[in-house]
Short mmCIF file of C-alpha atoms in Angstrom, two decimals:
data_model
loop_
_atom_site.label_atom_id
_atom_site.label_comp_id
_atom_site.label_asym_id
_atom_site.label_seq_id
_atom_site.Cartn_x
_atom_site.Cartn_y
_atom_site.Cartn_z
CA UNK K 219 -2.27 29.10 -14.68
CA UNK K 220 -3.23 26.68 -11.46
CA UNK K 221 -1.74 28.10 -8.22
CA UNK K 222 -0.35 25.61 -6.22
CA UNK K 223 -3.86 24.70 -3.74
CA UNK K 224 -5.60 23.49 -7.33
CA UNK K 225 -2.39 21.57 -8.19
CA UNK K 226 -2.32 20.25 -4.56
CA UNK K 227 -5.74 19.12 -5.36
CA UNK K 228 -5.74 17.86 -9.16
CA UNK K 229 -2.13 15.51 -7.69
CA UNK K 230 -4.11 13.72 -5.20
CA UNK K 231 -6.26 10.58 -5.94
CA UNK K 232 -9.40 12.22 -3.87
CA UNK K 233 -10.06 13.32 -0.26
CA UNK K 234 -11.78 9.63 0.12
CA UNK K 235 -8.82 7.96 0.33
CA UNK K 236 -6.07 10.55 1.53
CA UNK K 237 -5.88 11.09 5.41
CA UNK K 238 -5.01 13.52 7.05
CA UNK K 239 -1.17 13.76 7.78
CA UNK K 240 -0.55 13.26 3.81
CA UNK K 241 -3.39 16.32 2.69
CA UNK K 242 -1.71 18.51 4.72
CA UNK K 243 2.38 17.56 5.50
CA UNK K 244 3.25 14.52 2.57
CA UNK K 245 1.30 15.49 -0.18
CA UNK K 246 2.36 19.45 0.18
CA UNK K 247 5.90 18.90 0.55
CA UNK K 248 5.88 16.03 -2.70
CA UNK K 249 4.12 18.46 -4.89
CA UNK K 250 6.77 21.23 -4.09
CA UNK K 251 9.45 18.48 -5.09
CA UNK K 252 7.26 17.53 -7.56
CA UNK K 253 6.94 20.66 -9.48
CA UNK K 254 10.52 20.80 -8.97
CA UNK K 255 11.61 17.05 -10.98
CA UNK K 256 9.43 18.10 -13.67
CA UNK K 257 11.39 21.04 -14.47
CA UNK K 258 14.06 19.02 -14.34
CA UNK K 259 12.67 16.85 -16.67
CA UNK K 260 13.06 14.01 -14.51
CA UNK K 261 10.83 11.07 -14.82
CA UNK K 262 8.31 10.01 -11.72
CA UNK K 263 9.85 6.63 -12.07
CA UNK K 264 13.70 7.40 -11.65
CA UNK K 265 12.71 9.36 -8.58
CA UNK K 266 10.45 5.96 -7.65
CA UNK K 267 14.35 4.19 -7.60
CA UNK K 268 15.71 7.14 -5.92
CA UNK K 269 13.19 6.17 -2.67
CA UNK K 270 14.48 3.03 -2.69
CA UNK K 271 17.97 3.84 -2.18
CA UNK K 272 16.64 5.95 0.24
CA UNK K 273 14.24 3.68 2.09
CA UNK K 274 16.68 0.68 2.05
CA UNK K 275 19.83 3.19 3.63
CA UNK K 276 16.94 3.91 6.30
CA UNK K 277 16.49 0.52 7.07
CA UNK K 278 20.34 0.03 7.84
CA UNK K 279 20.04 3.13 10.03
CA UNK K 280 17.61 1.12 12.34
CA UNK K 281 19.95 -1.39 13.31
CA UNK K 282 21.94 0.71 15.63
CA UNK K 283 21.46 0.86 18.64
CA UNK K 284 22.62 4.97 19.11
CA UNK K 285 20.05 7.96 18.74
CA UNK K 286 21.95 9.57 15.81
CA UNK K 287 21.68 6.89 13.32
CA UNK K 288 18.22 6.27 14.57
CA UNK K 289 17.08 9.80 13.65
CA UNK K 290 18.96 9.67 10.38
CA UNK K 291 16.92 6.46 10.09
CA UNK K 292 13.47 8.70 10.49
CA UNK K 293 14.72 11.44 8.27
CA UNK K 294 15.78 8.80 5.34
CA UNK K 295 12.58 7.15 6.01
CA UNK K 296 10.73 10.31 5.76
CA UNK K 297 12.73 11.27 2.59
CA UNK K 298 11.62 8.50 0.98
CA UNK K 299 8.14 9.19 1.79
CA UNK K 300 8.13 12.23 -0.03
CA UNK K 301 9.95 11.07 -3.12
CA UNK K 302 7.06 7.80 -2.94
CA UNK K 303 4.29 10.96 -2.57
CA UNK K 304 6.31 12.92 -5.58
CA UNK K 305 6.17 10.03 -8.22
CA UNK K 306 2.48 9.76 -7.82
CA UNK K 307 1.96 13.19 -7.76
CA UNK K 308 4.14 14.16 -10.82
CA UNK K 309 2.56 10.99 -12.62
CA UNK K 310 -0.96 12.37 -12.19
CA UNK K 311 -0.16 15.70 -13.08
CA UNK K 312 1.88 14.64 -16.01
CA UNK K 313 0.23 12.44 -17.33
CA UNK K 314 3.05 10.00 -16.90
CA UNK K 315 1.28 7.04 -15.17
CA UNK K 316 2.32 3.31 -16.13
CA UNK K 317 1.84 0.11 -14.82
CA UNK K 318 5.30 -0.54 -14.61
CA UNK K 319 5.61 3.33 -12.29
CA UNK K 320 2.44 1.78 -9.88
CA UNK K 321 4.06 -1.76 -9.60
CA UNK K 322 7.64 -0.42 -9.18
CA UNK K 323 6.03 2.18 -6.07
CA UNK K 324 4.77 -0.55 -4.47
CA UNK K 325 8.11 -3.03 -4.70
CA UNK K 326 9.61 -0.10 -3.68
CA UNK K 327 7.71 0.03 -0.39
CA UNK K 328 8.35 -3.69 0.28
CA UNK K 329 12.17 -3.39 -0.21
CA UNK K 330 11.80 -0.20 2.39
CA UNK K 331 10.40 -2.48 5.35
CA UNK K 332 12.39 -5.47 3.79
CA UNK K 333 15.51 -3.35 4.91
CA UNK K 334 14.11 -2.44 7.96
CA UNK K 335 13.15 -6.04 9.54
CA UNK K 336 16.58 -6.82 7.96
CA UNK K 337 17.95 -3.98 10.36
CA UNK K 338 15.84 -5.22 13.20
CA UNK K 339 16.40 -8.89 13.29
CA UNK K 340 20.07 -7.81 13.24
CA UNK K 341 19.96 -4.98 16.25
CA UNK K 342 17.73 -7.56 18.42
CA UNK K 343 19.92 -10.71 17.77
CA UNK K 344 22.47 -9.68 20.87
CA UNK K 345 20.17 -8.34 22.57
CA UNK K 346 17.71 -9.89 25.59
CA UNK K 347 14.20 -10.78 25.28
CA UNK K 348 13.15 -8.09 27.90
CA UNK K 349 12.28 -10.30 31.27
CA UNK K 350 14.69 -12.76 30.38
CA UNK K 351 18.44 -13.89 30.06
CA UNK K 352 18.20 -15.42 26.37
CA UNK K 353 19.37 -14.03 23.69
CA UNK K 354 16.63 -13.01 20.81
CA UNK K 355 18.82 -14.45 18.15
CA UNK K 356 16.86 -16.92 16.21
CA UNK K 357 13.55 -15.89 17.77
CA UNK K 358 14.27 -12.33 16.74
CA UNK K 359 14.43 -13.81 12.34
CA UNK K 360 11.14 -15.60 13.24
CA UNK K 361 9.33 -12.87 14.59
CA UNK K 362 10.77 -10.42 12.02
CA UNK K 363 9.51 -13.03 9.11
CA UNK K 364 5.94 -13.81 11.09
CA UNK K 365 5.56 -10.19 10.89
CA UNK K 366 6.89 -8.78 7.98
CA UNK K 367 5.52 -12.16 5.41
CA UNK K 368 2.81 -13.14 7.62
CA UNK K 369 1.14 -9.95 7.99
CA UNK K 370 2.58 -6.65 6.80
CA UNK K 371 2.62 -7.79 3.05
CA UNK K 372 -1.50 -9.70 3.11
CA UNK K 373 -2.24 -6.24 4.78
CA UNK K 374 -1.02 -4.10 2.68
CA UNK K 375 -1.54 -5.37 -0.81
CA UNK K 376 -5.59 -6.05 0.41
CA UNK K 377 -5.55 -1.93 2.05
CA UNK K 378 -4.59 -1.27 -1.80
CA UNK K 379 -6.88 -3.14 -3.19
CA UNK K 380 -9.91 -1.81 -1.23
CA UNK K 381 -8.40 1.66 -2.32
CA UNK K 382 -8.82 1.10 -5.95
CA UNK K 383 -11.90 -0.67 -5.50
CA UNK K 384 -13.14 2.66 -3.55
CA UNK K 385 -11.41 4.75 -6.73
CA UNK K 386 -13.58 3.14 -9.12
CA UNK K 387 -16.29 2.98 -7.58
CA UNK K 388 -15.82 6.67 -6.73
CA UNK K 389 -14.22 7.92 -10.05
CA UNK K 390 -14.94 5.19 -12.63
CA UNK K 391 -12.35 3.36 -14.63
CA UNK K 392 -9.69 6.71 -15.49
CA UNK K 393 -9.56 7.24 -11.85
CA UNK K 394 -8.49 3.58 -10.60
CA UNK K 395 -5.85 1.44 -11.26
CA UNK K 396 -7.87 -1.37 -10.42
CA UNK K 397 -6.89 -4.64 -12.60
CA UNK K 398 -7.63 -8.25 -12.01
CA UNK K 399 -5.51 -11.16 -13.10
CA UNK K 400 -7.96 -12.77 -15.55
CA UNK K 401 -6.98 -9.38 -18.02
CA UNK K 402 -2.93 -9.48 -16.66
CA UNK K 403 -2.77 -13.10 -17.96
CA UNK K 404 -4.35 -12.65 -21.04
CA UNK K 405 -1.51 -10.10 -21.49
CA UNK K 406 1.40 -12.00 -20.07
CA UNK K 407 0.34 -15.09 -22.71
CA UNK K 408 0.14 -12.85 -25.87
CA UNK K 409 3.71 -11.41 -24.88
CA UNK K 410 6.18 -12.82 -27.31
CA UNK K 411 8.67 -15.27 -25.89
CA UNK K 412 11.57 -13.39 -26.36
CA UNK K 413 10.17 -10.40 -24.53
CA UNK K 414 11.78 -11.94 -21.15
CA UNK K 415 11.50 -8.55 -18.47
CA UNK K 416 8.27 -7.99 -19.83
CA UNK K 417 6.78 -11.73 -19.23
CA UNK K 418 8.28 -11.87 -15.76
CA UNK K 419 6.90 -8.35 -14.64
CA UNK K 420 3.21 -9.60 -16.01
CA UNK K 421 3.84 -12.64 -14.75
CA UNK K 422 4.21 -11.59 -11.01
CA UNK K 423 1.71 -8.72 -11.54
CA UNK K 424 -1.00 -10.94 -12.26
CA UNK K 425 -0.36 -13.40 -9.44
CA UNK K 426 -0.83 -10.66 -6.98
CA UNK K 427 -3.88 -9.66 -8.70
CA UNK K 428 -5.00 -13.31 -7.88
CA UNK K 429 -3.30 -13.20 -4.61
CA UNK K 430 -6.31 -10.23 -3.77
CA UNK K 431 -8.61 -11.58 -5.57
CA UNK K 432 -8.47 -15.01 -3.35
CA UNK K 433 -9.16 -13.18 -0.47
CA UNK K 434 -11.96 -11.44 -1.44
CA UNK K 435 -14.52 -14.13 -3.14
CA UNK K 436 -17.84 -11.96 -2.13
CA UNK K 437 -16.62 -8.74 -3.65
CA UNK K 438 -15.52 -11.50 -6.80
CA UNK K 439 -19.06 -12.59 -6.69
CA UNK K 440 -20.73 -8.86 -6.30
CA UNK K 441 -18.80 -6.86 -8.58
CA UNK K 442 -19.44 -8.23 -12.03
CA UNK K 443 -23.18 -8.87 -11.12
CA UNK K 444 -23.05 -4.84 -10.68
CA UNK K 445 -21.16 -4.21 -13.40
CA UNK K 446 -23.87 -6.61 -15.34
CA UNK K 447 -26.57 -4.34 -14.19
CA UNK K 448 -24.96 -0.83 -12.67
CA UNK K 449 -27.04 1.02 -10.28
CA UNK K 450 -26.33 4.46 -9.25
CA UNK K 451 -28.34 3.65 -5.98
CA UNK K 452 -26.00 0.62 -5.55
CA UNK K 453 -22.87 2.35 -6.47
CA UNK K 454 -23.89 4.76 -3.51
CA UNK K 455 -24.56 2.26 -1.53
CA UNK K 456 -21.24 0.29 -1.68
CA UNK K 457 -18.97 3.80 -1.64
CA UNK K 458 -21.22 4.82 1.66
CA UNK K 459 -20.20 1.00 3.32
CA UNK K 460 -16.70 1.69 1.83
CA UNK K 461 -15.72 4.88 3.25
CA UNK K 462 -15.69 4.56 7.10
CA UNK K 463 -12.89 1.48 5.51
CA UNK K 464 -10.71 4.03 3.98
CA UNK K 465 -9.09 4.61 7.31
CA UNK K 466 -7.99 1.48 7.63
CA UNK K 467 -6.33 1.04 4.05
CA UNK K 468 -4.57 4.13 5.37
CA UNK K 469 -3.50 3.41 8.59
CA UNK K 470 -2.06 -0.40 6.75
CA UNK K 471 0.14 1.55 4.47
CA UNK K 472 2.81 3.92 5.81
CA UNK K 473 2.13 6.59 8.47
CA UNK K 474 1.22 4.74 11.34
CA UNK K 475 3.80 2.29 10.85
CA UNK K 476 5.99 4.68 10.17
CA UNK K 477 5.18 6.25 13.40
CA UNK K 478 5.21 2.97 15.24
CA UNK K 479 8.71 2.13 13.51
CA UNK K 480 10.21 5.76 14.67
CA UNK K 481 8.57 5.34 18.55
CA UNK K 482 9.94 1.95 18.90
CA UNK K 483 13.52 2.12 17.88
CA UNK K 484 13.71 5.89 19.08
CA UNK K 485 12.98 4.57 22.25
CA UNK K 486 15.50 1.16 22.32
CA UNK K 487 12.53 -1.12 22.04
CA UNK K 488 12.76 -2.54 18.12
CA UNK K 489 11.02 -5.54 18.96
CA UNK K 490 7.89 -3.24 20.05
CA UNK K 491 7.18 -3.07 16.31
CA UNK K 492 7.08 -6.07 14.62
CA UNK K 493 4.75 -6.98 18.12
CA UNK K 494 2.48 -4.21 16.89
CA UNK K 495 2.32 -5.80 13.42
CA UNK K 496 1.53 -9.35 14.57
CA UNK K 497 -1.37 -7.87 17.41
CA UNK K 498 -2.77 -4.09 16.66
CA UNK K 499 -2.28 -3.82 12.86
CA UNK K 500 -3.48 -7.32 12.69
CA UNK K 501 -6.71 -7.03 14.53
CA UNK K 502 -7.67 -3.83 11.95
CA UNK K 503 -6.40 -6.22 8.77
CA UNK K 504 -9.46 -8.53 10.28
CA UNK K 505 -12.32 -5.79 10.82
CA UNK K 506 -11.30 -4.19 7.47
CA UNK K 507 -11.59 -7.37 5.33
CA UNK K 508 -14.10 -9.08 7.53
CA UNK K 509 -16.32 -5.88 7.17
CA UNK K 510 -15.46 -5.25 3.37
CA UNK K 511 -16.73 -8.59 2.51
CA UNK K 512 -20.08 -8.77 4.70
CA UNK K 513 -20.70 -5.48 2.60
CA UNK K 514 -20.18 -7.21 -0.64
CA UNK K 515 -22.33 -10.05 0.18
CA UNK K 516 -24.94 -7.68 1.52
CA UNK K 517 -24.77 -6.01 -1.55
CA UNK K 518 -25.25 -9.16 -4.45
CA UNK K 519 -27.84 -10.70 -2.47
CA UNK K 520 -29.63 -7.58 -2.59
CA UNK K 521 -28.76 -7.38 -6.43
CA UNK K 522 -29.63 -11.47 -6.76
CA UNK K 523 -32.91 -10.34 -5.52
CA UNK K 524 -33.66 -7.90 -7.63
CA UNK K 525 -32.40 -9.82 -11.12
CA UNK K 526 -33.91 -13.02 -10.42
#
């Protein structure tokens, strides 16, 4: 029987793409709570809807303006976290992993920081911009939306995507949940008509495949001319130009907004966050994609070269 440090390691995707705070506090924690659920018999994707009561109740939290529903805002948050981190973790264990259980972790993340701009927009709107005598109000909603549509969601749906390209390259196929909207499509058309929650899910899955995919047109152009002709030396290559990237996928997903979300409000200062989104999370959105494609391009001329 596994003790728990091989379990620890078999419910993790791989140390490529994990940083640090999750191998050793999130992912420890969700595998305890893990192991626990599956007793239970409960399934990864009814604790996936449990984190979103969770996350969305944390969000509320956030809009006062008192310590003590700010630090039951960070505890909620942090609940959530773990039951997000226990879904994955029972699903790889288990066996249990779906489409439906990857899409529904990730809407479950947007309605988390949905709830919490909600929460912010409404603690800033009687408040001051700091310097000033007006009222945020209005200006609060736009900065909220800049942040939150503008830059938060294009961030982290591309940090996933570079994860599961890394995961595939890494692991192959099994150990990525890397699709593309050509094969969603295909799947959403041959779907009968009267199979309505299954056509809409397909449908919106495979428009944010496209959504990734439009960002990214060298990787578009470099990955099937390596999957046309696969080269170890290539594959190397691309996960070595990768890697020093998986920091940033990370640092776009939870913890350090988390982090940034907890100083901020902890500290009376709401606005500081969605400032951070527009400005320092921004700035590593550009190096990461900037950098990810020069690589790709790099890359298929190399392989153009070569195949001529």
């Amino acid at each position: 029987m596994a003790n728990f440090r091989e379990l620890l390691k078999v419910s993790i995707k791989s140390e490529d793409t994990e940083e640090w705070l999750d191998v050793y506090f999130t992912r420890p924690i969700g595998l305890v709570f893990a192991l626990f659920w599956n007793k239970l018999g409960v399934h990864p994707n009814a604790i996936t809807i449990l984190s979103i009561f969770l996350g969305v109740a944390a969000g509320w939290m956030f809009h006062y303006t008192d310590l003590l529903h700010n630090l039951y805002g960070v505890i909620l948050l942090m609940l959530a976290n773990f039951c997000d981190s226990t879904d994955g973790q029972m699903a790889r264990l288990t066996g249990k992993k779906t489409l439906v259980g990857r899409v529904l972790d990730g809407f479950s993340g947007d309605l988390w920081f949905a709830s919490i701009y909600v929460g912010i927009v409404v603690r800033l709107w009687p408040q001051h911009i700091p310097g000033t005598d007006i009222s945020w109000g209005i200006f609060g909603f736009i900065l909220a939306a800049v942040a939150g549509f503008g830059c938060h969601s294009r961030q982290s749906s591309l940090a996933d995507y570079y994860r599961q390209i890394h995961l595939f390259f890494l692991l192959g196929k099994d150990g990525s949940e890397l699709d593309n909207y050509q094969q969603q499509r295909m799947i959403y058309d041959n779907l009968p008509k009267q199979a309505y929650f299954s056509r809409v899910f397909y449908y919106n899955y495979a428009n944010y495949c496209r959504s990734q995919e439009r960002r990214t047109p060298e990787f578009q152009r470099f990955f099937p001319k390596w999957n046309s002709h696969p080269s170890e030396e290539m594959r190397q290559r691309f996960l070595r130009g990768s890697l020093p990237l998986m920091k940033y996928t990370n640092l776009l997903t939870f913890n350090a907004r988390a982090i940034t979300l907890y100083v901020s409000c902890l500290i009376d200062c709401p606005w500081l966050y969605p400032v951070a989104e527009l400005t320092v999370f921004q700035m590593m959105y550009v190096y990461m994609h900037r950098t990810h494609e020069q690589l790709c391009n790099k890359l298929w001329i190399e392989l153009s070269k070569k195949h001529e």
